[in-house]
Backbone as a ProteinNet text record, in pm:
[ID]
protein_1_A
[PRIMARY]
MVYTVTLNPALDCYVSPEALVPGRDLRYGGCRFVPGGKGINVSLLLASLGVETMALGVAGGFTGRELAARLEGQGLATGFVFLEDGLTRVNIKITPPGQPETALNGGGPEIPPQALDQLEKRLAALAAGDFLVLAGSVPASLPAGVYARLGQRVPAGVKVVVDASGPALAASAAARPFLMKPNREELAEAFGEPASTREEMVGLAKKLQSLGARNVAVTLGGEGALLVDESGGVAFRPAVEGSPRSAVGAGDSFVAGFLYGWSQGGGLDQALDWAVSAGAATAFREGIASGEEVRAVYRRAFGGQR
[TERTIARY]
1792.5	1686.9	1562.7	1449.3	1322.8	1244	1216.3	1134	994.7	893.8	756.7	691.6	605.7	532.3	382.7	315.2	169.8	118.3	53.9	7	-121.9	-198.9	-327.6	-342.7	-254.3	-261	-384.1	-404.3	-523	-495.7	-575.3	-588.8	-720.1	-713.1	-834.8	-880	-1002.8	-1058.4	-1163.3	-1135.7	-1225.7	-1310.9	-1443.1	-1536	-1631.6	-1673.9	-1760.3	-1881.4	-1984.9	-2109.2	-2177.9	-2273.4	-2343.1	-2419	-2466.4	-2538.3	-2529.8	-2554.5	-2559.8	-2704.3	-2770.1	-2911.7	-2926.9	-2957.9	-2973.8	-3080.4	-3051.4	-3148.8	-3146.6	-3054.6	-3048	-2911.9	-2911.7	-2785.4	-2726.1	-2600.9	-2537.4	-2411.6	-2378.1	-2259.2	-2159.3	-2032.4	-1928.9	-1830.2	-1762.9	-1678.5	-1541.2	-1493.1	-1359.6	-1331.1	-1219.1	-1183.5	-1035.9	-1005	-868.1	-821.1	-708.7	-655	-541.1	-547.3	-446.5	-400.4	-270	-222.6	-256.7	-306.2	-347	-286.9	-279.6	-224	-136.5	-143.4	-75.9	75.5	135.8	279.9	320.6	240.9	267.8	265	164.9	157.2	280.8	328.4	449.2	567.7	584.8	695.9	683.9	563.2	545.2	588.3	548.8	586.6	736	790.5	933.5	1015.1	974.3	1045.2	1038.7	922.9	907.9	994.1	1021.9	1107.9	1256.3	1285	1423.8	1484.7	1401.3	1450.4	1447.8	1555.8	1561.3	1464.5	1376.4	1272.8	1233.3	1176.3	1125	994.3	893.8	763.6	760.6	742.1	729.8	586.8	555.7	422.6	385.4	255.5	202.5	101.8	116.6	26.7	-12.7	-126.5	-175.1	-235.7	-211.4	-279	-250	-336.4	-312.7	-330.9	-415.9	-430.8	-306	-244	-119.7	-6.2	1	105.8	85.6	-41.1	-69.2	-32	-60.9	-23.2	127.5	205.3	351.6	398.8	339.7	381.8	355.6	242.7	211.8	306.6	341.2	436.3	574.4	618	748.8	748.9	632.8	621.4	637.2	611.5	631.3	771.4	856.3	994.5	1016.3	916.6	928.7	975	1079.7	1127	1028.7	1003.6	910.4	974.8	920.7	968.7	857.2	746.2	630.2	651.2	593.9	579.3	448.7	454.2	334.8	272.6	142.5	69.2	41.5	38.6	0	-150.4	-226	-372.1	-418.4	-526.3	-583.1	-543.9	-624	-604.7	-591.6	-501.1	-498.7	-634	-687.5	-822.3	-830.4	-949.3	-979.9	-1089.5	-1064.4	-1164	-1228.9	-1359.7	-1432.6	-1475.2	-1430	-1464.2	-1556.9	-1682.8	-1782.4	-1800.4	-1768.1	-1766.5	-1851.4	-1985.7	-2069.6	-2049.4	-2056.1	-2039.2	-2140.2	-2090.3	-2178.2	-2236.8	-2196.2	-2247.6	-2132.3	-2161.2	-2055.2	-2002.8	-1877	-1817.6	-1880.9	-1904.7	-1946.6	-1834.7	-1791.3	-1677.9	-1721.4	-1675.4	-1692.6	-1552.9	-1517.1	-1381	-1371.1	-1274.3	-1255.7	-1188.5	-1196.3	-1141.4	-1000	-951.5	-815.2	-805.8	-698.6	-681.8	-632.7	-648.5	-591.8	-441.3	-366.5	-219.9	-172.1	-116.2	-70.9	58.7	89.7	211.9	339	344.7	468.5	493.7	387.9	407.3	466.3	418.3	473	618.3	650.5	789	880.1	832.7	912.1	935.9	832.2	846	948.3	944.9	1041.1	1184.2	1205.3	1340.3	1388.4	1298.6	1337.7	1372.3	1297.1	1324.8	1456.6	1496.4	1622.6	1742.3	1722.9	1832.7	1850.9	1762.9	1779	1905.8	1954.7	2080.2	2060.5	2149.3	2144.5	2142.2	2054	2036.3	1916.7	1866	1744.2	1622.4	1514	1384.1	1289.5	1203	1097.8	964.3	877.4	745.3	642.4	570.4	463.8	332.7	254.6	140.5	19.2	-96.5	-221.8	-291.5	-405.5	-486.8	-419.2	-444.8	-394.3	-502	-470.7	-571	-627.8	-752.6	-821.5	-752	-674.9	-607.8	-481.9	-443.7	-322.2	-356.5	-274.9	-302	-272.4	-334.9	-315.4	-169.6	-95.3	44.2	143.5	95.5	187.1	289.1	252.4	349.1	459.4	421.5	523.3	618.5	564.5	647.4	744.5	694.9	781.8	885.9	843.6	935.3	1045.2	1016.5	1115.3	1211.5	1182.1	1267.2	1378.3	1372.2	1472	1602.7	1714.9	1844.6	1851.6	1942.7	1963.7	2001.9	1953.8	1985.1	1885.1	1786.8	1679.1	1570.7	1531.1	1426.1	1289.9	1199.1	1065.7	965.3	878.3	769.8	638.6	539.7	411.3	297.7	214.2	89.7	-21.2	-85.2	-184.8	-306.6	-409.8	-531.9	-586.8	-688.3	-751	-656.5	-678.1	-592.7	-445.5	-417.2	-277.9	-198.4	-266.2	-194.5	-118.5	-188.9	-121.5	-28.2	-70.9	11.1	146.4	150.6	274.8	377.7	337.7	433.6	539.9	512.5	610.2	737	730.7	849.3	940.5	905.7	980.7	1004.7	897.7	915	971.2	1049.5	1102.3	987.6	884.3	770.4	642.4	538.6	403	315.9	227.6	148.3	-1.2	-68.2	-214.2	-278.2	-401.2	-477.8	-552.5	-621.9	-687.3	-786.6	-867.8	-969.4	-906.3	-799.5	-732.7	-669.1	-613.8	-553	-658.2	-773.6	-880.3	-932.2	-948.8	-1000.7	-905.5	-775.9	-677.1	-687.5	-724.9	-729.4	-870.3	-968.5	-1105.2	-1123.3	-1045.6	-1051.4	-1065.2	-1119.3	-1135.5	-1001.9	-998.7	-880.5	-926.3	-1008.1	-1067.1	-976	-906.3	-820.3	-674.1	-591.6	-449.3	-391.3	-436.8	-387.1	-422.8	-545.2	-585.8	-502.4	-476.2	-397.1	-253.7	-196.8	-60.6	-56.9	-156.5	-161.1	-168.4	-250	-261.3	-134.5	-72.6	53.8	159.6	159.6	255.7	224.7	97.6	64.7	128.3	123.8	192	341.2	397.9	540	569.7	478.6	499.4	496.7	431.8	426.3	545.8	625.2	745.2	774	674.8	698.2	796.5	881.4	976.5	915.3	869	805.6	666.1	570.2	431.2	382.1	343.5	285	135.7	54.4	-90.9	-140.9	-198.7	-251.4	-394.7	-424.5	-552.3	-632.3	-607.5	-682	-662.1	-773	-767.7	-714.4	-682.9	-629.5	-477.5	-413.3	-268.8	-218.3	-111.6	-49.8	24.2	37	100	208.6	325.5	434	478.7	476.6	531.4	659.4	774	900.2	953.8	1058.4	1109	1178.5	1210.2	1270.4	1165	1037.5	929.2	878	938.5	894.1	764.4	688.4	562.5	566.8	544	543.5	410.9	362.5	236.5	258.2	197.7	197.2	52.2	8	-125.7	-130.2	-249.4	-263.6	-219.4	-162.1	-122.3	-248.3	-251	-367.5	-378.1	-500.9	-525.3	-666.2	-696.2	-830.3	-825.9	-857.1	-853.7	-955.1	-913.7	-1003	-1032.4	-936.2	-954.7	-857.3	-906.6	-819.4	-750.4	-785.9	-731.1	-581.2	-502.9	-358.5	-282.8	-355	-285.7	-201.6	-253.1	-176.6	-53	-65.7	49.3	154.8	108.7	200.7	270.4	197.9	257.5	377.7	361	470.6	588.2	560.1	667.3	739.6	661.9	723.4	809.5	764.3	842.4	977.5	975.6	1101.1	1192	1133.3	1214.4	1277.1	1197	1249.8	1359	1341.2	1444.3	1573.2	1560.6	1679.2	1757.7	1695	1762.8	1851.1	1846.8	1937.6	1892.9	1767.5	1720.2	1651.8	1654.6	1594.6	1442.8	1381.7	1237.4	1157.9	1207.5	1135.5	1120.2	1230.6	1223.7	1141.9	1151.5	1072.4	922.7	882.9	742	697.7	783.8	751.2	723.7	812.5	794.6	673.7	645.8	531.4	400.4	381.2	255.4	249.1	362.2	364.2	320.8	373	338.8	192.5	144	3.3	-87.6	-52.7	-133.7	-129.3	-11.7	1.4	-89.9	-102	-192.4	-338	-366.9	-504.6	-555.4	-464.9	-503.6	-531.2	-522.7	-542.6	-608.9	-639.6	-685.7	-564	-546.7	-432	-312.6	-206.1	-85.7	-9.8	34.8	108.5	242.9	297.3	433.1	533.9	659.4	763	769.5	751.9	755.9	640.5	523.5	409.3	436.3	498	532.1	632.2	733.8	834.7	772.6	677.6	612.5	534.1	463.9	389.3	486.2	596	694.6	753.3	788.3	844.4	742.9	618.2	514.9	488.3	484.7	446.7	562.5	684.1	796.4	914.9	904.8	1010.9	1136.1	1128.5	1248.1	1279.9	1403.9	1450.2	1473.1	1465.5	1495.7	1383.3
906.2	1001.9	971.1	973.8	953	1084.2	1135.1	1254.8	1212	1270	1240.8	1368.6	1353.4	1466.7	1442.2	1537.1	1535.2	1663.9	1652.5	1771.2	1826.9	1744.8	1789.7	1749.7	1802.7	1764.6	1823.1	1786.1	1833.2	1839	1919.2	1912.5	1841.5	1726.5	1654.8	1702.6	1750.4	1803	1705	1643.3	1545.1	1610.6	1598	1650.9	1540.2	1542.6	1435.9	1494.9	1534.3	1576.5	1454.7	1480.1	1367.8	1284	1349	1278	1362.7	1300.3	1371.4	1370	1486	1496.3	1604.7	1570.8	1671.8	1775.3	1900.4	2006.9	2066.9	2022.2	2074.5	2136.6	2237.8	2293.5	2198	2158.2	2060.8	2121.8	2077.7	2126.3	2011.8	2048.5	1950.2	2015.1	1935	1986.1	2032.6	1989.6	2025.2	1959.9	1992.4	1930.4	1891	1794.3	1742.1	1753.1	1821.7	1840.1	1741	1673.1	1573.6	1601.2	1619.3	1636.2	1514.1	1537.7	1428	1437.1	1324.1	1316.3	1193.2	1123.7	994.2	1006.3	1102.6	1118.3	1156.5	1241.3	1280.7	1159	1072.8	951	863.2	852.9	773.7	830.8	962.9	1025.6	1008.8	1022	1008.9	871	766.1	632.6	607.5	652.8	635.6	702.8	823.6	894.1	814.9	755.4	675.9	550	500.5	383.5	419.9	549.2	592.8	621.4	634.4	663.1	814.1	868.7	1011.9	1044.7	1139.8	1168.9	1315.7	1364.8	1502.1	1502.4	1572.7	1584.8	1711.3	1694	1804.7	1809.7	1917.2	1928.4	2072.7	2097.1	2231.3	2260	2374.6	2412.2	2558.1	2595.1	2730.7	2791.4	2921.9	2998.8	2954.1	3001.4	2970.8	2822.4	2753.8	2610.4	2535.1	2581.4	2519.1	2542	2661.9	2690.3	2606.7	2589.5	2507.2	2361	2313.4	2177.7	2158.2	2248.5	2237	2246.8	2338.5	2355.9	2229.9	2165.4	2044.3	1929.7	1920.2	1816.9	1843	1967.3	2001.1	1982.5	2005.7	1982.2	1835.9	1748.4	1604.6	1560.7	1658.1	1626.5	1591	1616.7	1581.8	1703	1686.3	1794.3	1814.7	1941.1	1971.7	2068.2	2068.8	2160	2196	2245.4	2276.2	2404.2	2405.4	2527.6	2591.5	2716.2	2783.3	2872.4	2858.7	2933.8	3075.9	3170	3306.6	3317.5	3237.5	3236.9	3094	3081.2	2949.1	2893.9	2799.6	2739.1	2588.4	2532.2	2386.6	2342.4	2236	2192.8	2141.6	2155.6	2100.1	1995.9	1874.8	1768	1754	1764.9	1753.9	1609	1549.3	1411.4	1414.4	1379.6	1385.1	1245.2	1228.1	1094.8	1092.3	1088.6	1078.4	942.4	936.3	807.6	704.7	587.3	479	492.5	593.2	612.3	608.1	571.7	572.5	713.2	719.9	849.9	909.3	1040.5	1115.9	1213	1211.9	1295.8	1398.5	1521.6	1628.3	1664.4	1615.4	1629.9	1743.8	1831.8	1946.2	1908.5	2001.1	1973.9	2022.9	2112.5	2162.4	2284.2	2363.6	2486.3	2458.6	2557.1	2548.9	2571.7	2488.6	2497.7	2562.5	2682.7	2751.4	2691.6	2715.4	2658.5	2696.8	2819.6	2861.4	2783.2	2737.7	2656	2520.7	2464.1	2336.6	2352.7	2466.2	2493.2	2498.3	2562.9	2570.3	2431.3	2348.2	2212.7	2134.6	2149.5	2080.8	2123.3	2250.7	2297.2	2230.2	2207.2	2139.5	1993.4	1932.8	1792.8	1778.1	1881.8	1876.1	1867.3	1898.5	1893.6	1755.5	1659.6	1523.3	1462.3	1358	1295.7	1147.2	1088.8	945.1	868	768.8	692.1	736	857.2	903.4	833.6	835.6	790.4	909.8	909.1	1009.1	937.1	963.1	901.6	1004.7	972.5	1057.3	988.2	1048.1	974.5	1063.4	1004.3	1072.3	1121.9	1184.2	1233	1350.8	1362.7	1475	1583.3	1706.1	1812.9	1834.6	1878.3	1897.6	2000.2	2090.8	2194.5	2144.4	2020	1964.5	1847.9	1822.7	1710.9	1577.1	1472.1	1337.6	1293.9	1349.3	1310.4	1386	1457.3	1540.1	1455.1	1335.9	1251.5	1204.8	1174	1137.4	1253.4	1372.7	1492.8	1511.7	1501.4	1519.1	1407.9	1285.8	1174.1	1178.8	1243	1253.1	1370.2	1456.2	1573.6	1547.5	1435.5	1412.1	1364.3	1383.7	1340.5	1189.2	1143.8	1000.5	934.8	814	740.3	757.4	847.9	863.1	761.4	682.5	582.5	644.7	634.6	693.6	586.7	622	535	608.7	541.3	605.2	528.4	602.5	548.5	642.2	610.4	698.7	618.1	688.8	623.3	697.2	640	704	715.7	814.6	830.5	851.4	905.6	930.7	802.3	692	566.9	520.5	496.9	449.1	555.3	683	789.8	801.1	775.3	793.6	685.3	576.8	471.1	521.2	630.5	685	732.9	756.5	799.2	681.9	561.3	438.8	423.4	425.3	417.6	284	290.7	170.7	85.4	151.2	79.2	155.5	81.4	135.6	50.7	117	44.4	76.7	16.2	29.1	-75.1	-50.1	-160.2	-230.8	-336.3	-416.8	-332.9	-251.3	-171.6	-67.4	-2.7	97.8	35.2	-83.2	-152.4	-186.5	-235.9	-269.5	-145	-36.4	87.9	145.7	132.6	192.1	135.9	7.8	-55.2	-95.6	-69.8	-108	-256.3	-333.7	-479.4	-538.8	-659.4	-720.1	-756.4	-752.2	-793.9	-880.6	-979.3	-1063.8	-1178.8	-1235.1	-1350	-1307	-1393.1	-1362.1	-1351	-1435.5	-1430.7	-1298.3	-1250	-1121.7	-1007.2	-1010.1	-903.6	-904.2	-1022.1	-1030.9	-977.3	-1011	-962.4	-811.2	-748.6	-603	-538	-600.8	-547.5	-547.8	-653.3	-658.3	-552.9	-514.9	-403.6	-274.3	-252.5	-135	-142	-261.7	-276.4	-247.1	-285.6	-257	-107.1	-30.3	115.7	184.1	108.5	166.5	129.4	79.5	46	-69.7	-65.4	-174.2	-283.4	-246.5	-340.9	-290.4	-381.1	-344	-425.4	-356.7	-421.3	-389.4	-492.1	-475.9	-513.3	-417.1	-445.6	-497	-598.4	-669.6	-663.3	-562.8	-549.7	-670.5	-730.4	-844.4	-972.2	-970	-1089.4	-1088	-974.3	-969	-877	-915.6	-832.8	-919.8	-866.4	-936.3	-846.4	-902.7	-825.5	-891.5	-815.1	-859.2	-779.4	-848.8	-775	-764	-684.7	-651.8	-769.1	-874.7	-993.1	-1093.2	-1060.3	-1150.5	-1236.9	-1227.8	-1306.4	-1254.2	-1343.8	-1308.3	-1360.7	-1273.9	-1312.5	-1271.1	-1352.9	-1324.5	-1335.3	-1244	-1252.7	-1246.1	-1343.3	-1334.1	-1222	-1176.8	-1072.7	-1125.1	-1036.7	-1073.2	-1089.5	-1194.6	-1219	-1112.8	-1069.5	-966.6	-915.4	-808.6	-750.3	-610.9	-599	-468	-372	-246	-141.8	-36.7	-7.9	94.7	70.9	89.1	74.3	204.8	315.1	446.2	449.1	479.4	490.6	360.1	246.8	118.7	109.6	158.8	156.4	245	360.7	449.9	382.5	314.4	243.4	129.7	63.7	-41.9	14.2	131.8	193.7	223.8	282.5	313.8	186.5	82.3	-43.3	-103.2	-94.9	-146.9	-76.5	56.1	130.5	102.6	87.5	52.7	-85.7	-182	-315.4	-317.5	-241.4	-232.7	-174.2	-77.1	-13.2	-107.7	-217.7	-314.1	-410.8	-403.2	-480.4	-621.3	-653.9	-789.2	-807.4	-704.6	-715.5	-706.2	-744.4	-728.1	-817.7	-937.7	-1027	-965.4	-915.3	-853.7	-726.2	-650.8	-529.1	-561.2	-670.7	-708.7	-753	-824.5	-864.2	-742.4	-644.2	-524.2	-444.4	-446.2	-371	-424.4	-556.2	-610.9	-595.1	-598.2	-575.8	-433.4	-337.8	-197.9	-169.8	-223.7	-203.9	-262	-380.7	-445	-366.3	-317.5	-243	-121.6	-53.9	61.4	16.7	-92.9	-142.3	-186.8	-223.7	-273.9	-161.6	-35.6	75.4	191.5	298	422.1	510.8	560.2	644.5	563	634.3	569.8	503.1	380.3	305.1	370.7	337.8	381.2	278.2	318.7	225.8	103.3	121.2	8.2	-88.1	-35.4	-122.7	-203.4	-140.8	-212.7	-323.5	-292.2	-394	-510.7	-480.3	-587.2	-680.1	-624	-706.5	-787.9	-726.7	-797.4	-917.1	-896	-1005.5	-1118.6	-1082.2	-1184.8	-1260	-1187.5	-1249.2	-1320.7	-1266.8	-1319.4	-1361.7	-1345.3	-1392.6	-1309.4	-1188.9	-1104.9	-1038.3	-994.6	-933.4	-784.4	-727.7	-584.6	-501.3
52.5	88.3	4.6	70.4	0.2	1.5	-116.2	-131.4	-175.9	-114.7	-156.4	-207.7	-306.1	-362.3	-345.6	-282.4	-269.9	-332.7	-447.7	-519.8	-462.4	-392.1	-339.8	-192.7	-104.8	35.9	102.8	227.7	299.2	447.5	513.5	658.2	684.8	747.7	784	921.2	928.1	1052.5	1104.3	1219.1	1277.4	1385.6	1371.7	1472.3	1513.7	1638.2	1691.3	1762.9	1687.9	1753.3	1815.8	1902.6	1965.8	1863.9	1757.2	1650.5	1524.2	1410.6	1283.2	1234.7	1245.1	1210.4	1104.6	980.4	875.4	911.5	879.3	902	1041.1	1128	1263.4	1291.4	1381	1428.5	1531.4	1509.3	1596.4	1658.4	1776.9	1845.6	1864.6	1864.9	1896.8	1991.8	2069.6	2176.4	2133.8	2020.5	1975.7	1842.7	1784.5	1657.2	1660.4	1578.6	1571.1	1427	1405.8	1271.6	1247.5	1133.8	1097.8	954.6	929.6	791.9	708	588.3	502.2	363.1	296.1	161.9	151.6	39	26.7	40.8	-26.3	-13.3	128	190.9	329.2	420.3	401.1	482.5	465.3	341.8	315.6	393.9	387.8	458.2	608.9	663.2	807.7	856.4	785.5	829.1	806.9	694.9	672	782.1	821.6	927.8	1057.8	1085.8	1207.1	1202.2	1081.3	1063.8	1061.9	1069.5	1073	937.4	834.4	699.3	677	622.4	593.6	479.9	502.5	404.7	411.3	302.7	297.5	219.9	273.3	207.3	122.7	-7	-100.8	-153.1	-223.1	-281.5	-300.3	-309.2	-330.6	-220.6	-154.5	-46.1	-63.5	-4.4	-23.2	101.1	122.1	224.5	366.9	459.5	601	630.3	552.6	575.2	530.1	423	378	475.6	531.8	630.4	756.7	796.8	914.1	887.3	766.8	729.3	744.9	686.8	694.7	838.9	916.8	1055.7	1137.4	1114.9	1190.5	1153.4	1026.3	986.1	1045.3	1039.5	1095.6	1247	1311.3	1454	1490.5	1394	1414.7	1373.3	1340.8	1305.8	1160.7	1074.3	932.7	852.7	773	686.3	571.7	536.1	427.6	328.8	208.6	105.6	10.1	63.7	-18.4	-99	-218	-295.2	-249.6	-204.8	-154.1	-262.1	-276.9	-376.3	-328	-422.4	-388.2	-368.3	-441.1	-429	-403.5	-329	-304.8	-169.3	-122.3	8.4	-4.4	73	87.1	141.6	85.2	120.6	264.1	320.3	451.5	432.4	474.5	469.6	606.6	610.9	736.7	757.1	864.2	897.8	1020.5	1000.9	1107.6	1163.7	1291.7	1352.2	1478.7	1466.6	1586.1	1654.1	1785.9	1855.1	1806.4	1769.9	1729.3	1590.6	1512.8	1377	1277.3	1152.2	1051.1	1026.3	985.5	954.1	829.2	832.3	714.8	679.9	554.8	513.9	411.6	430	332	282.9	164	113.9	13.9	34.7	-53.4	-184.7	-280.4	-412.9	-433.9	-349.6	-363.7	-452.5	-439.7	-517.8	-659.2	-743.7	-878.8	-870.4	-941	-937.4	-1067.3	-1059.5	-1181.2	-1233.8	-1360.5	-1420.2	-1345.8	-1293.9	-1226.5	-1098.5	-1031.4	-911.1	-948.4	-1058.7	-1104.1	-1146.5	-1208	-1247	-1124.5	-1017.1	-894.1	-835.6	-840.2	-788.4	-870.8	-1001.4	-1087.5	-1055.2	-1025.2	-989.9	-861.9	-767.9	-643.4	-670.6	-761.5	-792.9	-868.9	-939.6	-1013.7	-920.3	-791.9	-695	-634.8	-668.2	-617.7	-675.8	-611	-653.5	-678.9	-757.2	-784.2	-652.2	-645.6	-523.2	-442.2	-467.9	-400.9	-459.4	-381.7	-429.9	-437.4	-537.2	-550.5	-555.9	-458.1	-452.7	-498	-603.6	-656.3	-622.9	-533.4	-479.4	-461.4	-487.2	-459.7	-584.2	-562	-672.9	-742.4	-870.8	-949	-951.6	-907.9	-909.6	-1048.7	-1052.8	-1181	-1270	-1210.2	-1289.4	-1358.6	-1332.2	-1391.8	-1483.7	-1586.9	-1677.9	-1612.6	-1665.9	-1611.6	-1620.8	-1714.9	-1733.6	-1647.6	-1545.3	-1466.4	-1391.1	-1344.8	-1275.4	-1370.1	-1493.9	-1592.5	-1615.1	-1623.5	-1643.6	-1527.4	-1404.3	-1288	-1279.8	-1306.6	-1299.9	-1404.8	-1516.6	-1623.3	-1603.6	-1505.4	-1481.8	-1381	-1309.1	-1204.1	-1265.8	-1195.9	-1249.8	-1265.5	-1348.5	-1368.7	-1236.6	-1216.3	-1095.2	-983.5	-999	-900.6	-933.6	-836.3	-856.6	-826.8	-923	-910.9	-869	-777.4	-732.3	-753.8	-810.6	-840.8	-774.6	-702.3	-646.7	-689.7	-801.4	-860.8	-901.8	-944	-989.8	-1110.6	-1172.9	-1287.8	-1405.8	-1492.5	-1611	-1577.7	-1457.2	-1420	-1402	-1372.8	-1347.5	-1470.7	-1579.5	-1699.9	-1757.2	-1750.7	-1808.1	-1739.1	-1607.6	-1532.4	-1561.8	-1626.1	-1660.2	-1756.7	-1827.1	-1920.9	-1851.6	-1719.1	-1643.9	-1611	-1655.7	-1627.1	-1476.5	-1397.5	-1252	-1205.6	-1100.5	-1036.7	-982.9	-930.2	-874.2	-901	-939.8	-945	-853.3	-775	-677.9	-691.3	-787.6	-790.5	-700.3	-659	-601.4	-714.9	-681.4	-785.2	-866.7	-797.2	-866.2	-957	-910.5	-992.1	-1115.6	-1101.3	-1214.7	-1319.4	-1275.4	-1368.9	-1439.7	-1363.2	-1420.8	-1525	-1500.7	-1591.4	-1732	-1743.2	-1874.9	-1917.5	-1831.5	-1866.2	-1882.4	-1804.6	-1812.7	-1673.7	-1661.4	-1529.2	-1466.2	-1332.1	-1257.1	-1140.2	-1171	-1068	-1027.7	-1125	-1097.6	-1093.6	-1037.5	-1031.9	-1172.7	-1263	-1400.5	-1466.9	-1442.6	-1501.1	-1443.6	-1314.3	-1252.4	-1304.2	-1318	-1370.9	-1513.9	-1593.4	-1730.8	-1737.7	-1650.7	-1651.5	-1595.8	-1495.9	-1444.7	-1555.1	-1635.8	-1746.4	-1852.7	-1863.9	-1954	-1904.6	-1772.1	-1717.5	-1745.4	-1735.6	-1765	-1911.7	-1999.4	-2141.8	-2170.1	-2079.9	-2094.2	-2029.3	-1952.4	-1893.9	-1750.5	-1674.7	-1533.9	-1521.9	-1420.2	-1397.8	-1309.8	-1192.1	-1099.5	-1066.8	-1056.9	-1028.6	-910.1	-802.6	-685.7	-683.9	-674.3	-672.5	-533.6	-463.1	-330.2	-342.2	-258.6	-269.4	-140.5	-57.9	66.4	156.1	196.9	286.7	226.4	95	29.8	19.1	45.5	39	-70.5	-137.1	-241	-340.9	-460.4	-572.2	-628.7	-657.7	-717.3	-846.6	-955.6	-1083.5	-1104.5	-1102.9	-1107.2	-1249.1	-1263.7	-1396.9	-1465.3	-1390	-1451	-1497	-1474.7	-1513.1	-1400.1	-1283.3	-1169.2	-1110.4	-1050	-984.4	-841.4	-744.8	-603.6	-541.3	-449.1	-379.8	-229.8	-155.1	-9.8	37.4	117.6	176.2	279.1	310.1	411.2	547.3	627.5	763.3	847.8	928.3	1012.3	1120.4	1145	1245.4	1235.7	1307.7	1311.3	1249.8	1119.9	1054.5	1115.8	1128.7	1178.4	1073.8	986.3	884.6	770.9	648.2	531.7	495.3	562.8	528.2	557.2	456	472.3	458.8	444.9	436.2	309.2	197.7	73.3	79.6	144.2	161	248.1	351.9	440.3	366.5	276	193	116.5	55.7	-20.1	72	188.6	282.5	327.3	356.6	397.7	288.6	164.9	52.6	44	54.4	43.7	163.6	280.8	397	377.9	336	313.4	209	102.7	-0.9	56.8	145.1	203.7	292.8	335.7	421.5	343.2	208.9	126.3	92.8	121.5	95	-38.4	-122.3	-254	-251.6	-363.4	-378.8	-284.5	-255.7	-165.7	-27	26.9	158.5	154.9	46.1	33.5	38.9	-27.3	-27.3	112.1	183.9	321.1	408.6	401.6	481.8	435.7	304.9	253.4	310.2	305.4	356.6	508.7	577.1	721.1	754.7	680.3	706.6	674.1	561.7	528.1	633.7	684.1	787.5	917.2	955.7	1081.1	1082.7	969.4	962.4	958.5	888.6	882.4	1019	1109.5	1241.4	1341.5	1297.4	1390.8	1317.9	1388.4	1327.4	1304.4	1182.4	1152	1106.3	1068.7	1016.9	1131.3	1107.5	1209.5	1238.9	1354.8	1389.9	1339.1	1334.9	1294.7	1384.6	1514.7	1606.5	1581.6	1549.1	1518.2	1391.7	1293.3	1170.5	1200.3	1278.2	1311.2	1387.9	1475.2	1551.3	1459.2	1361.7	1266	1181	1138.3	1056.2	1131.5	1258.4	1336.9	1353.1	1374.2	1391.4	1262.1	1149.4	1022.3	953.7	968.2	889.4	975.5	1105.5	1194.3	1189.8	1133	1123.8	1256.7	1270.7	1395.1	1383.1	1262	1246.9	1308
[MASK]
++++++++++++++++++++++++++++++++++++++++++++++++++++++++++++++++++++++++++++++++++++++++++++++++++++++++++++++++++++++++++++++++++++++++++++++++++++++++++++++++++++++++++++++++++++++++++++++++++++++++++++++++++++++++++++++++++++++++++++++++++++++++++++++++++++++++++++++++++++++++++++++++++++++++++++++++++

């Protein structure tokens, strides 16, 4: 079972006025709501791939209830802690025809200590062999080390995966995660050092390992991905050939693909193959790819039959 935690989920509201003109009243014909959040994206793709998963996190008010209802309507199990005060944020995505998207992203509610305590109690029910994915931004009301705290509360034998940025990235290594997945920019920011060359990226990944991480996968966008494993090995995969449309959700899909590949029993090499396939499948479309789209990319890129 793969459990994902999203501390700052969102409802993304997409609207398409005829044009975006500052200072004018504009009309749009309708809006489309899409559940958002890195851990949620991981669970959605895993579910589509046939992996048992549950989306956990913190949600608030009528927007939080709508978020959970939409996920459950898609067949995804959820286990959110609901706040007594505050609303799950709504991100407004304005997409006029032929114009670049303009986004108004909310900051999220304040998370009180008792909500975090409730979440920890739910994580205590995980069992050896489960995975826990801690992904996304850390709300301003919580310390940068919150992922380390959550990762250290799970029972022995639970494998922790972290996809974080900023101060939370290095801090979360204290949980000794099975996998950490920064992109190149996040890795450089975490240590205040350049990550331009492969040698520099490997060196910074090993710094994360010295802080506690077991395996570190660095996503490189259109250049592919790099994996530094706990035995000291370094593996690289070039990007899958195709026509990228959007980078949104590609990193989350990479994590889901990695866990799916690992579940197939082929070890880290196969996990990396599936990870780059899943990231590419999402990059080639708008929104998170389906399991069938991921499998199609995997077969094309690596000749696999699963």
